[in-house]
Coordinates of C-alpha atoms in Angstrom, one line a residue:
X60 CA 18.4 -5.5 45.5
X61 CA 20.5 -4.7 42.8
X62 CA 18.9 -4.3 39.2
X63 CA 19.5 -7.0 36.4
X64 CA 22.2 -5.8 34.2
X65 CA 21.9 -5.6 30.9
X66 CA 24.4 -8.0 28.5
X67 CA 24.6 -5.1 25.5
X68 CA 24.9 -1.3 25.4
X69 CA 22.1 0.2 23.4
X70 CA 22.8 2.3 20.2
X71 CA 22.2 6.2 20.3
X72 CA 18.6 7.2 20.2
X73 CA 16.8 8.4 17.2
X74 CA 17.0 12.5 17.2
X75 CA 15.0 15.0 15.4
X76 CA 17.7 15.4 12.8
X77 CA 16.6 11.5 11.6
X78 CA 13.4 12.4 11.3
X79 CA 14.1 15.6 9.3
X80 CA 16.3 13.8 7.2
X81 CA 13.6 11.2 6.1
X82 CA 11.1 13.8 5.3
X83 CA 13.6 15.5 2.7
X84 CA 14.0 12.2 1.3
X85 CA 10.4 11.9 1.0
X86 CA 10.3 15.3 -0.7
X87 CA 12.7 13.7 -3.2
X88 CA 10.1 11.0 -4.2
X89 CA 6.8 13.0 -3.8
X90 CA 7.6 16.2 -5.3
X91 CA 6.1 19.8 -4.6
X92 CA 2.6 18.6 -6.8
X93 CA 2.2 15.8 -3.6
X94 CA 0.8 15.8 -0.4
X95 CA 1.6 12.6 2.3
X96 CA -1.1 12.0 4.7
X97 CA -0.2 9.5 7.8
X98 CA -2.2 8.5 10.7
X99 CA -1.1 7.6 14.0
X100 CA -2.2 4.4 15.6
X101 CA -5.4 4.3 18.2
X102 CA -5.4 2.9 21.5
X103 CA -7.1 -0.3 21.3
X104 CA -9.2 -1.5 24.5
X105 CA -8.3 -4.8 26.1
X106 CA -11.1 -4.9 28.4
X107 CA -12.8 -2.7 30.4
X108 CA -11.3 0.8 31.3
X109 CA -7.8 -1.3 30.1
X110 CA -6.2 -0.6 26.7
X111 CA -3.5 -2.8 25.3
X112 CA -0.1 -1.3 25.4
X113 CA 0.0 1.8 22.6
X114 CA 2.5 1.0 19.9
X115 CA 2.9 3.7 17.4
X116 CA 2.1 3.2 13.9
X117 CA 5.3 2.5 11.8
X118 CA 4.7 5.0 8.9
X119 CA 3.9 7.8 11.6
X120 CA 6.5 7.0 13.7
X121 CA 9.1 6.6 10.6
X122 CA 7.9 10.4 9.4
X123 CA 7.4 12.3 13.0
X124 CA 8.8 10.5 15.7
X125 CA 5.5 11.7 17.3
X126 CA 4.6 9.0 20.1
X127 CA 0.9 9.9 20.9
X128 CA -2.0 8.1 19.5
X129 CA -4.7 9.9 17.3
X130 CA -2.8 12.3 15.6
X131 CA -2.4 12.9 12.1
X132 CA 0.6 14.1 9.8
X133 CA 0.3 16.3 6.7
X134 CA 3.4 16.4 4.6
X135 CA 3.6 19.0 2.0
X136 CA 6.7 19.2 0.1
X137 CA 8.2 22.8 -0.6
X138 CA 4.9 24.1 0.9
X139 CA 6.6 28.3 2.2
X140 CA 4.2 28.2 5.3
X141 CA 6.3 24.9 6.9
X142 CA 6.2 21.4 5.1
X143 CA 5.0 19.3 8.4
X144 CA 1.5 19.9 9.8
X145 CA 0.6 17.7 13.1
X146 CA -2.9 17.4 14.1
X147 CA -2.7 16.4 17.7
X148 CA -4.8 15.4 21.1
X149 CA -5.2 18.7 22.9
X150 CA -3.7 19.2 26.3
X151 CA -6.4 18.3 28.9
X152 CA -5.1 18.6 32.4
X153 CA -7.9 15.9 33.9
X154 CA -6.9 13.3 31.5
X155 CA -3.4 14.0 31.9
X156 CA -3.9 12.9 35.7
X157 CA -4.9 9.8 34.9
X158 CA -2.9 9.0 31.4
X159 CA 0.2 10.9 31.5
X160 CA 1.2 14.3 29.9
X161 CA 0.3 15.3 26.4
X162 CA 2.4 17.1 24.2
X163 CA -0.3 19.3 22.9
X164 CA 0.3 21.4 19.6
X165 CA 3.1 23.8 21.2
X166 CA 5.3 20.4 22.2
X167 CA 4.6 19.1 18.7
X168 CA 6.4 22.2 17.2
X169 CA 8.9 22.1 20.1
X170 CA 9.9 19.3 20.2
X171 CA 8.7 17.0 17.0
X172 CA 10.0 19.5 14.4
X173 CA 6.3 20.1 13.2
X174 CA 6.1 23.5 11.0
X175 CA 2.6 24.1 12.2
X176 CA 0.4 22.1 14.6
X177 CA -3.3 21.8 15.1
X178 CA -5.7 20.3 17.6
X179 CA -7.6 17.5 16.1
X180 CA -11.1 19.0 15.9
X181 CA -9.0 21.3 13.3
X182 CA -8.2 18.8 10.6
X183 CA -11.4 18.8 8.4
X184 CA -11.4 22.3 8.2
X185 CA -7.8 23.1 7.7
X186 CA -7.4 20.0 5.2
X187 CA -8.7 21.6 1.9
X188 CA -6.4 24.7 2.0
X189 CA -3.5 22.2 3.1
X190 CA -4.3 20.2 -0.2
X191 CA -5.1 23.2 -2.3
X192 CA -2.5 23.2 -5.8
X193 CA -1.6 19.5 -5.0
X194 CA -2.0 17.3 -7.7
X195 CA -1.8 13.8 -5.7
X196 CA -2.3 12.7 -2.4
X197 CA -0.4 9.9 -1.1
X198 CA -2.2 7.8 1.3
X199 CA -2.7 4.0 2.4
X200 CA -6.3 3.6 1.5
X201 CA -8.2 0.7 3.5
X202 CA -5.9 0.9 6.6
X203 CA -8.5 3.8 8.2
X204 CA -11.6 4.0 6.7
X205 CA -13.4 6.8 8.6
X206 CA -10.3 8.9 7.9
X207 CA -10.3 7.1 4.3
X208 CA -13.9 9.0 4.1
X209 CA -13.3 12.2 5.5
X210 CA -10.0 12.6 2.8
X211 CA -12.3 11.7 -0.3
X212 CA -14.9 14.0 0.9
X213 CA -12.8 16.4 1.3
X214 CA -11.3 16.1 -2.4
X215 CA -14.4 15.9 -3.8
X216 CA -15.7 19.1 -2.1
X217 CA -12.5 20.6 -3.4
X218 CA -13.5 19.3 -7.2
X219 CA -16.8 21.4 -6.9
X220 CA -15.4 24.2 -5.9
X221 CA -12.5 24.1 -8.4
X222 CA -14.2 26.7 -10.9
X223 CA -13.9 29.1 -7.9
X224 CA -11.0 28.1 -5.9
X225 CA -7.3 26.3 -6.4
X226 CA -7.2 23.1 -8.1
X227 CA -8.5 19.7 -6.2
X228 CA -5.9 16.9 -6.1
X229 CA -6.7 14.6 -8.8
X230 CA -5.7 11.4 -7.6
X231 CA -5.3 9.6 -4.4
X232 CA -2.0 7.1 -4.2
X233 CA -0.8 4.6 -1.9
X234 CA 2.5 5.1 -0.2
X235 CA 4.1 1.8 -1.9
X236 CA 6.4 3.5 -4.4
X237 CA 6.9 6.6 -1.6
X238 CA 7.3 6.1 2.0
X239 CA 7.2 2.4 2.2
X240 CA 10.5 2.3 -0.5
X241 CA 12.6 4.6 2.1
X242 CA 11.8 2.4 4.9
X243 CA 13.1 -0.8 2.6
X244 CA 16.4 0.8 2.7
X245 CA 18.1 1.0 6.0
X246 CA 20.2 3.9 6.9
X247 CA 23.3 3.5 9.4
X248 CA 21.3 4.4 12.7
X249 CA 18.6 2.2 11.6
X250 CA 21.0 -1.0 11.2
X251 CA 22.4 0.0 14.7
X252 CA 18.8 -0.5 16.4
X253 CA 18.5 -3.7 14.5
X254 CA 21.7 -5.0 15.3
X255 CA 21.0 -4.4 18.5
X256 CA 17.4 -6.4 18.4
X257 CA 19.3 -9.1 17.0
X258 CA 22.1 -9.6 19.8
X259 CA 19.5 -9.0 22.5
X260 CA 17.3 -11.3 21.1
X261 CA 19.8 -14.2 20.4
X262 CA 20.6 -14.1 23.9
X263 CA 17.3 -14.5 24.6
X264 CA 16.8 -17.7 22.5
X265 CA 20.1 -18.8 24.1
X266 CA 18.4 -18.4 27.6
X267 CA 15.5 -20.5 26.1
X268 CA 17.6 -23.2 25.0
X269 CA 19.7 -23.4 28.3
X270 CA 16.3 -23.5 30.4
X271 CA 14.5 -26.7 28.2
X272 CA 14.3 -29.8 29.7
X273 CA 11.2 -32.5 29.9
X274 CA 8.3 -31.8 31.7
X275 CA 8.8 -27.5 31.7
X276 CA 6.3 -25.7 30.0
X277 CA 6.2 -23.9 26.5
X278 CA 5.0 -20.8 28.6
X279 CA 7.9 -21.0 30.8
X280 CA 10.4 -20.7 27.9
X281 CA 8.4 -17.8 26.4
X282 CA 9.4 -16.2 30.0
X283 CA 12.9 -16.8 29.5
X284 CA 12.9 -15.3 26.2
X285 CA 10.8 -12.1 27.5
X286 CA 12.7 -11.5 30.6
X287 CA 15.8 -10.6 28.6
X288 CA 14.2 -8.6 26.3
X289 CA 12.5 -6.7 29.3
X290 CA 15.9 -6.3 30.9
X291 CA 17.2 -4.2 27.4
X292 CA 14.0 -2.0 27.8
X293 CA 12.4 -4.0 24.7
X294 CA 9.4 -6.4 24.1
X295 CA 8.4 -8.9 22.2
X296 CA 8.3 -7.6 18.5
X297 CA 5.4 -10.2 17.6
X298 CA 3.4 -12.9 19.4
X299 CA 6.0 -15.6 20.6
X300 CA 5.8 -19.0 19.3
X301 CA 7.1 -21.9 21.7
X302 CA 5.8 -25.2 20.0
X303 CA 6.8 -28.2 21.5
X304 CA 6.4 -31.7 19.3
X305 CA 4.0 -31.8 16.8
X306 CA 2.8 -28.2 17.8
X307 CA 5.5 -27.0 15.5
X308 CA 3.8 -28.0 12.8
X309 CA 1.0 -25.5 13.4
X310 CA 3.3 -22.4 11.5
X311 CA 1.7 -19.5 13.8
X312 CA 0.9 -21.3 17.2
X313 CA 0.8 -18.7 19.5
X314 CA -1.0 -21.0 22.9
X315 CA 2.5 -22.2 24.4
X316 CA 0.4 -23.9 27.0
X317 CA 1.9 -27.5 26.3
X318 CA 4.1 -29.1 28.1
X319 CA 7.2 -30.1 26.8
X320 CA 7.6 -34.0 26.1
X321 CA 11.2 -36.5 26.6
X322 CA 11.9 -36.6 22.7
X323 CA 10.2 -33.4 21.7
X324 CA 11.8 -30.9 19.5
X325 CA 11.2 -27.3 20.7
X326 CA 10.7 -24.8 18.1
X327 CA 10.8 -20.9 19.2
X328 CA 10.0 -18.2 16.6
X329 CA 10.4 -15.0 18.6
X330 CA 11.8 -11.6 18.2
X331 CA 12.4 -8.4 20.6
X332 CA 11.5 -5.0 19.2
X333 CA 13.9 -2.2 20.4
X334 CA 12.4 1.5 19.8
X335 CA 10.3 -0.1 17.0
X336 CA 12.8 -2.0 15.0
X337 CA 12.1 -5.8 15.6
X338 CA 14.1 -8.9 15.1
X339 CA 12.9 -12.2 13.8
X340 CA 14.7 -15.8 15.0
X341 CA 13.6 -19.3 15.0
X342 CA 16.0 -22.3 16.2
X343 CA 14.5 -26.0 17.0
X344 CA 16.2 -28.0 19.3
X345 CA 15.6 -31.3 21.5
X346 CA 14.0 -31.2 24.6
X347 CA 16.2 -34.3 25.7
X348 CA 19.7 -33.0 24.8
X349 CA 20.3 -34.9 21.3
X350 CA 18.5 -35.0 18.5
X351 CA 17.2 -38.5 17.3
X352 CA 18.0 -40.0 14.2
X353 CA 15.0 -38.7 12.2
X354 CA 14.8 -35.5 13.7
X355 CA 18.6 -34.9 12.9
X356 CA 18.0 -35.9 9.4
X357 CA 15.3 -33.4 8.5
X358 CA 17.1 -30.6 10.7
X359 CA 20.1 -31.1 8.3
X360 CA 18.4 -30.8 5.3
X361 CA 16.6 -27.3 6.5
X362 CA 19.7 -25.8 7.9
X363 CA 21.3 -27.0 4.3
X364 CA 18.1 -25.3 2.6
X365 CA 18.9 -22.1 4.8
X366 CA 22.9 -21.6 4.3
X367 CA 22.0 -22.0 0.4
X368 CA 19.2 -19.3 0.5
X369 CA 21.5 -16.9 2.8
X370 CA 24.0 -17.4 0.3
X371 CA 21.8 -15.7 -2.6
X372 CA 21.4 -12.7 0.0
X373 CA 23.3 -10.0 -2.2
X374 CA 23.2 -7.0 -3.9
X375 CA 21.9 -7.5 -7.3
X376 CA 20.4 -10.8 -7.0
X377 CA 17.0 -11.1 -7.9
X378 CA 14.8 -11.7 -4.1
X379 CA 13.3 -14.9 -6.0
X380 CA 16.3 -16.6 -5.9
X381 CA 16.1 -16.7 -2.3
X382 CA 13.2 -19.0 -2.0
X383 CA 14.0 -21.1 -5.5
X384 CA 17.6 -21.8 -3.7
X385 CA 15.7 -23.4 -0.4
X386 CA 12.8 -24.7 -2.1
X387 CA 15.1 -26.9 -4.4
X388 CA 17.2 -28.2 -1.3
X389 CA 14.2 -28.9 0.5
X390 CA 12.7 -30.7 -2.4
X391 CA 15.9 -32.7 -2.7
X392 CA 15.7 -33.7 0.9
X393 CA 12.0 -34.6 0.7
X394 CA 12.9 -37.3 -2.0
X395 CA 15.9 -38.2 -0.3
X396 CA 13.7 -39.2 2.9
X397 CA 11.2 -41.1 0.8
X398 CA 8.5 -38.3 1.1
X399 CA 8.0 -37.5 -2.3
X400 CA 8.6 -39.5 -5.5
X401 CA 9.9 -38.1 -8.6
X402 CA 12.0 -35.4 -10.4
X403 CA 13.0 -32.6 -8.5
X404 CA 12.4 -30.1 -11.1
X405 CA 9.1 -31.6 -12.0
X406 CA 8.1 -31.6 -8.2
X407 CA 8.7 -28.1 -8.0
X408 CA 6.6 -27.2 -11.4
X409 CA 3.5 -29.1 -9.8
X410 CA 3.9 -27.6 -6.4
X411 CA 4.4 -31.2 -4.4
X412 CA 7.0 -29.5 -2.4
X413 CA 4.3 -27.3 -0.7
X414 CA 2.5 -30.3 1.5
X415 CA 5.8 -30.0 4.0
X416 CA 7.3 -26.2 3.0
X417 CA 4.2 -24.3 2.5
X418 CA 5.4 -20.7 3.3
X419 CA 8.2 -18.6 1.8
X420 CA 11.8 -18.6 2.5
X421 CA 11.9 -15.1 3.8
X422 CA 10.2 -11.7 4.2
X423 CA 11.1 -8.0 4.7
X424 CA 12.2 -6.8 8.2
X425 CA 12.4 -3.5 9.8
X426 CA 9.9 -1.7 11.6
X427 CA 7.3 -3.9 11.3
X428 CA 8.0 -7.9 11.4
X429 CA 6.7 -8.5 7.8
X430 CA 7.9 -4.8 6.6
X431 CA 6.9 -3.0 4.1
X432 CA 8.6 -2.9 0.6
X433 CA 7.8 -4.5 -2.7
X434 CA 8.8 -7.8 -3.6
X435 CA 8.6 -7.5 -7.6
X436 CA 9.1 -4.2 -9.2
X437 CA 7.4 -4.0 -13.3
X438 CA 6.5 -7.7 -12.9
X439 CA 9.9 -9.2 -11.9
X440 CA 11.3 -9.9 -8.9
X441 CA 13.8 -6.9 -7.7
X442 CA 16.8 -7.3 -7.0
X443 CA 18.6 -7.1 -3.5
X444 CA 20.2 -3.9 -2.4
X445 CA 22.4 -2.8 0.2
X446 CA 20.6 -1.9 3.4
X447 CA 17.3 -4.3 2.7
X448 CA 17.2 -6.8 5.9
X449 CA 15.4 -9.7 5.3
X450 CA 14.3 -13.1 7.3
X451 CA 15.7 -16.2 5.9
X452 CA 13.6 -19.2 7.2
X453 CA 13.3 -22.4 5.3
X454 CA 11.3 -25.2 7.0
X455 CA 10.0 -28.6 7.2
X456 CA 6.7 -29.7 8.9
X457 CA 5.1 -33.5 8.8
X458 CA 1.4 -33.3 10.6
X459 CA 1.0 -36.0 12.6
X460 CA -1.9 -37.5 11.4
X461 CA -0.2 -37.5 7.8
X462 CA -0.5 -41.1 6.3
X463 CA 1.5 -40.4 3.4
X464 CA 5.3 -40.7 5.2
X465 CA 6.2 -43.3 7.5
X466 CA 4.9 -43.1 10.9
X467 CA 8.3 -42.5 12.4
X468 CA 8.5 -38.6 10.4
X469 CA 5.1 -37.7 11.6
X470 CA 4.6 -34.6 14.0
X471 CA 8.4 -33.2 13.1
X472 CA 8.5 -29.3 12.7
X473 CA 11.7 -28.0 12.0
X474 CA 12.3 -24.4 11.1
X475 CA 15.6 -22.1 11.2
X476 CA 15.6 -18.5 10.5
X477 CA 17.8 -15.6 11.0
X478 CA 17.7 -11.8 9.8
X479 CA 20.4 -10.9 7.1
X480 CA 21.3 -7.3 5.8
X481 CA 22.2 -7.2 2.3
X482 CA 25.6 -5.2 2.2
X483 CA 27.8 -4.6 -0.9
X484 CA 29.6 -7.8 0.1
X485 CA 29.3 -10.9 2.1
X486 CA 25.6 -11.0 3.5
X487 CA 25.6 -9.9 6.9
X488 CA 23.7 -12.5 9.5
X489 CA 22.7 -10.1 12.3
X490 CA 21.1 -13.1 14.6
X491 CA 24.4 -15.4 13.8
X492 CA 25.2 -15.5 17.9
X493 CA 22.7 -18.1 18.2
X494 CA 24.1 -21.9 17.8
X495 CA 22.0 -23.4 14.8
X496 CA 24.3 -26.6 14.0
X497 CA 23.3 -29.3 15.5
X498 CA 26.7 -30.1 17.4
X499 CA 26.7 -26.4 18.7
X500 CA 22.9 -26.7 19.9
X501 CA 23.9 -30.1 21.7
X502 CA 26.9 -28.7 23.1
X503 CA 25.0 -25.5 24.7
X504 CA 22.2 -27.4 26.1
X505 CA 24.6 -30.1 27.6
X506 CA 26.6 -27.2 29.1
X507 CA 23.6 -25.8 30.7
X508 CA 22.7 -29.1 32.7
X509 CA 26.7 -29.6 33.8

């Protein structure tokens, strides 16, 4: 039997040099007075004796490339004995028979660039010596309360002993202004991974569009998406949304168990993750092959709003302009359709548009589908900069029981979403391979039906 072929060649893998370069960049931000502590993810039980598939913590992976659970990275810029210290699970021949080989302390040094490595049980004893003389500790408090308690207890003990030993850290700082700012700006290698994830995810959406027909189940369309991803060594970057008819008015609908009706629109919000980097695409298309008159009217407004928002994704433009551009087009559209009445500026000021457009227009994208990075700096909307990647995803949703609008609009939910790379020139739409004009969508479905 021949194995299914990939549609696209994957990018070059990230090697040790990439992770080392990230640590050098982080050192420039944190300085020699700082220390960074980042834990790996833990395995999560699914049911008895079974765990969910393991996915590494994004911060930990970004800094180390180490793939195992239950590890802790301590990064100490400028430390003469070595900057990266990893605490990892010990080798365990018996567990390795069941769960696979562990790298252990030796592997952490040889394969992942750790300057020093210890088993996890040494963390509490080693930490005071590692933090001695460091003024600040950068750690994302609140994510791992048990680890937070160990770190704060260590710092407190060091303060109590500071008269007889090295100075204790003075402050615990979050990662938003350090590691997360680095993650926000994508390198060329990261862009290559995201472009690959976007191309494969686009092909997956096209496969679902070709498979749509009245009577299919939502989960069957999800299967079309996931099959394309699996053939490219990818998995869903988040829970796939396949919402037929009024289900599309539930923003995070994930049941995917309903049957697609003849006159339904199908909203699919799905994206694949490739080696830590995810895409995020939404398309809304007609099960019967052609948009109805009301569906078409709403769709054209959403598409126009998205196009207006994408045009703002330019270096130097405030991030807030993207949402403002989409909101203005959508609100005018709601007035034109008779859903709202009044002056557009006044309606927006009063928040009336949130009846049918209740979410933001986009979010950062990268290793996490809702990626890290601040949207405001010093109280102002930050400007876009080359290397950022954002989604652009306006939508309109009329609940099926909303009696404020005519019955012909009820149950319509439409969202259109693309992933856009900020460059020094025009916006680079990474997910542009998926048709989104009504004519192109209808032509694709018609071609699949012969």
